[in-house]
Amino acid sequence: MPIHTIIEPFRIKSVEPIRWTQRAERERFLREASYNLFLLSADDVLIDLLTDSGTGAMSIYQWGAIQEGDESYAGSRSFIRFRDSVQSIFGYTNVIPTHQGRAAERILFTVMLKKGDIVPNNTHFDTTRANVEAVGAEAVDLVIAEGRQPGLLHPFKGNMDVAALEQTIARVGRERIPLVMLTITNNSGGGQPVSMENARAVSAVCRKHNIPLYFDACRFAENSYFIKLREQGYQDKTPRQIAQEMFSLGDGCTMSAKKDGMANIGGFLCTNNDVLAQQQKNLLILTEGYPTYGGLAGRDLEAIAVGLQEAVEEDYLRYRIASTAYLGNHLHQMGIPIVMPPGGHAVYLDARSFVPHILSERFPGVALAAELYLEGGIRSVEIGTLMFGAAAKMDLVRLAIPRRTYTQSHIDYVIEVVAEVWGKRDQIRGLRLTYEPPFLRHFTAKLEQV
Ligand code: F0G
């Protein structure tokens, strides 16, 4: 019989213990955290699927490179390695390090946008939307209709609706659209990929109207592997070649190295426009740091330089995509409503179908996430009405899988806990806000049971 089990392509060299708690304790922790899982102490969480951002395990090669970090203020050797590594995949002429993705967003939008402008994207992530809005511009989500229906199967649910992009440009005028963005993969829409064909079509529209196209590239390696698996003509290409081709369609990118950079911190901003790059660097110096470190230590730059190359390795990506699908497919087979097909970095429970008796304004996703914590000490995150307010098209609970961190038995445990909660879904109660901050409210909001 052919051997087909896809295994973790690593062995574990260093471990971090995790801590069991009793249900009665978790009830208290949850009340003290006002039903907002961001407000828990991480030590009170057993399996932490809050995010895949900065929470992965680094390789021996990354730890080795960290020892070689050059902490020179200017012209650091680590910056050169970082820049060369980024350019070998992304190909853009200017590479500006930042402390994480949102810093790259803030700098990009501060330089390029003004009040009244519009930024089309397949779907803005929370920080991206907030940074667009912070400069008085409007963030418009143009994902294809299939991308808004959780149960519907489509190989590239992250695709942008190209006709809607054309219509938006015609409606508001090219002068009000300083850039278009494509988020690969589409995090807020279920970790779903964008096809090369779609990126090519979006790029063609942008070129026709002379609008720069920027990628929100956080999970570009996972997106590349989906293209290899699902798009005709890419089976024999490497994820690196696919990524290179995709980035060649754009003019730059923002990147959080905490995702497919395989690092615990870091990000960067790329552009082929030298004039913009100069303005961006001036802003960088004001708030992040000198352009050869951008708020990062030299050792962080080293970790990213190595991590980016590991993220495009096929053995890694095969395991990564298969292990997320393992979780998603098991839940799906039990009839539990999830965004189908499973995403690259996460599985998203469809809370509106899971707890249909809870209205959107009673935060079904937050209520479900709280129940998963009570049942099994699992921390997840709502991506829905608490995060996006009325702009939310879906109420999802994301189970994000940190890279190279949990084993299959951890995931088997997660499957059992979700199944248990599914069995008692009728008893889950809605929530109401008792405190809400003026923006990015999901991070610090407080709630109580209705
Ligand atoms: N863009 C996308 C698509 C993201 O998923 C994130 C972060 C960012 C930008 C911002 O990057 O955190 O380095 O500032 N997403 C994390 C998450 C926080 O949990 O999905 P950052």
XYZ file of N, CA, C and O and ligand atoms in Angstrom, residues 38 50-54 98-105 123-128 131 181 183-188 216-219 254-259 265-267 345 348 381 383 387 398 400 443, ligand 1:
217
model
N -9.426 38.180 24.412
C -8.172 38.954 24.372
C -7.739 39.338 25.790
O -6.568 39.599 26.025
N -5.905 31.794 19.106
C -6.306 33.194 18.945
C -5.790 33.730 17.619
O -6.482 34.447 16.906
N -4.550 33.410 17.309
C -3.943 33.934 16.086
C -2.777 33.063 15.646
O -2.191 32.330 16.459
N -2.452 33.171 14.367
C -1.244 32.544 13.825
C -0.142 33.601 13.711
O 0.851 33.391 13.035
N -0.348 34.739 14.345
C 0.540 35.880 14.152
C 1.608 35.962 15.228
O 1.303 36.273 16.391
N 2.836 35.645 14.863
C 3.942 35.748 15.812
C 3.984 34.614 16.815
O 4.781 34.651 17.749
N 9.698 47.220 9.091
C 8.833 47.861 10.090
C 8.653 46.886 11.245
O 8.934 45.704 11.097
N 8.141 47.378 12.380
C 8.061 46.464 13.526
C 6.964 45.426 13.361
O 7.025 44.360 13.943
N 5.927 45.718 12.589
C 4.970 44.678 12.173
C 4.148 45.201 11.015
O 4.387 46.303 10.515
N 3.166 44.392 10.584
C 2.444 44.731 9.363
C 1.718 46.052 9.413
O 1.735 46.837 8.460
N 1.078 46.341 10.544
C 0.248 47.544 10.610
C 1.081 48.819 10.536
O 0.567 49.862 10.123
N 2.333 48.754 10.924
C 3.214 49.917 10.789
C 3.474 50.182 9.309
O 3.505 51.341 8.859
N 3.634 49.109 8.544
C 3.801 49.258 7.090
C 2.533 49.862 6.490
O 2.598 50.750 5.624
N 1.377 49.414 6.977
C 0.102 49.958 6.481
C -0.007 51.451 6.790
O -0.378 52.256 5.930
N -10.794 41.962 0.772
C -11.362 42.278 2.087
C -10.250 42.833 2.963
O -9.222 42.189 3.143
N -10.469 44.033 3.482
C -9.491 44.621 4.397
C -9.477 43.839 5.695
O -10.535 43.498 6.224
N -8.292 43.598 6.233
C -8.239 43.056 7.584
C -8.496 44.199 8.570
O -8.501 45.369 8.186
N -8.690 43.860 9.849
C -9.121 44.895 10.802
C -8.152 46.070 10.882
O -8.557 47.222 10.795
N -6.857 45.768 10.997
C -5.892 46.864 11.146
C -5.761 47.659 9.842
O -5.526 48.863 9.866
N -5.933 46.964 8.708
C -5.820 47.631 7.412
C -6.981 48.611 7.251
O -6.796 49.775 6.888
N -6.482 51.559 9.547
C -5.452 52.495 9.096
C -5.893 53.307 7.888
O -5.495 54.464 7.737
N -5.723 47.274 -3.293
C -5.002 46.233 -2.541
C -5.622 44.864 -2.771
O -6.819 44.740 -3.006
N -5.475 41.152 -0.705
C -5.014 40.491 0.511
C -4.889 38.997 0.240
O -5.882 38.330 -0.075
N -3.648 38.508 0.331
C -3.406 37.082 0.043
C -2.799 36.434 1.287
O -1.788 36.888 1.762
N -3.478 35.415 1.822
C -4.851 34.995 1.556
C -5.832 35.966 2.228
O -5.421 36.786 3.043
N -7.106 35.802 1.907
C -8.113 36.715 2.438
C -8.492 36.307 3.865
O -9.383 35.483 4.075
N -7.824 36.906 4.819
C -7.980 36.509 6.222
C -9.409 36.692 6.722
O -10.020 35.749 7.230
N -9.968 37.887 6.554
C -11.323 38.143 7.093
C -12.379 37.328 6.366
O -13.484 37.160 6.869
N -1.390 42.913 0.222
C -1.253 42.659 1.655
C -0.808 41.195 1.693
O -1.606 40.284 1.530
N 0.505 41.003 1.877
C 1.142 39.725 1.532
C 1.312 38.761 2.705
O 1.986 37.737 2.559
N 0.673 39.041 3.842
C 0.918 38.269 5.069
C 1.064 36.762 4.853
O 1.952 36.138 5.389
N 0.159 36.182 4.067
C 0.145 34.712 3.927
C 0.364 34.321 2.461
O -0.297 33.444 1.928
N 2.527 45.364 1.552
C 2.749 45.436 2.996
C 2.854 43.997 3.466
O 2.250 43.105 2.872
N 3.622 43.771 4.520
C 3.818 42.392 4.962
C 3.976 42.354 6.473
O 4.686 43.170 7.057
N 3.285 41.398 7.089
C 3.526 41.087 8.485
C 4.374 39.827 8.519
O 3.907 38.748 8.150
N 5.618 39.958 8.939
C 6.526 38.803 8.978
C 6.156 37.834 10.091
O 6.756 36.777 10.235
N 5.130 38.207 10.884
C 4.647 37.333 11.959
C 3.807 36.185 11.409
O 3.415 35.302 12.152
N 3.506 36.244 10.119
C 2.759 35.149 9.494
C 3.738 34.333 8.647
O 4.531 33.589 9.195
N 8.137 38.565 15.438
C 7.831 39.996 15.273
C 8.436 40.465 13.951
O 9.357 39.846 13.446
N 7.884 41.552 13.420
C 8.483 42.134 12.230
C 7.511 42.288 11.077
O 6.422 41.702 11.071
N 7.921 43.109 10.135
C 7.124 43.324 8.936
C 7.935 44.140 7.958
O 9.097 44.481 8.231
N -4.484 29.180 6.983
C -3.923 29.325 8.326
C -4.939 29.058 9.412
O -4.608 29.105 10.592
N -12.638 28.432 10.079
C -13.560 29.449 10.571
C -14.932 28.821 10.790
O -15.562 28.355 9.832
N -10.850 33.452 18.059
C -11.179 34.875 17.928
C -12.403 35.067 17.047
O -12.574 34.357 16.055
N -14.404 36.941 14.256
C -14.214 37.847 13.121
C -15.623 38.105 12.632
O -16.195 37.296 11.911
N -15.838 42.733 15.679
C -14.648 43.270 15.005
C -14.988 44.382 14.012
O -14.313 45.402 13.959
N -12.717 32.207 14.337
C -11.522 31.680 13.688
C -10.705 30.835 14.650
O -10.359 31.285 15.741
N -7.277 29.774 14.530
C -6.042 30.006 13.774
C -4.957 29.066 14.277
O -4.796 28.884 15.483
N -10.508 44.406 20.490
C -9.352 44.094 21.334
C -9.621 44.342 22.817
O -9.128 43.613 23.666
N -3.085 42.140 7.120
C -3.620 40.939 7.396
C -4.334 40.189 6.322
C -3.479 40.399 8.674
O -3.997 39.200 8.930
C -2.795 41.142 9.666
C -2.669 40.643 11.029
C -2.246 42.387 9.332
C -2.417 42.845 8.043
C -1.497 43.241 10.317
O -0.250 42.680 10.655
O -0.427 42.137 13.087
O 1.791 42.369 11.981
O 0.399 44.354 12.391
N -3.358 39.706 11.454
C -3.267 39.066 12.758
C -4.349 38.045 12.862
C -3.184 39.995 13.902
O -4.589 37.553 13.975
O -4.934 37.685 11.839
P 0.405 42.895 12.103
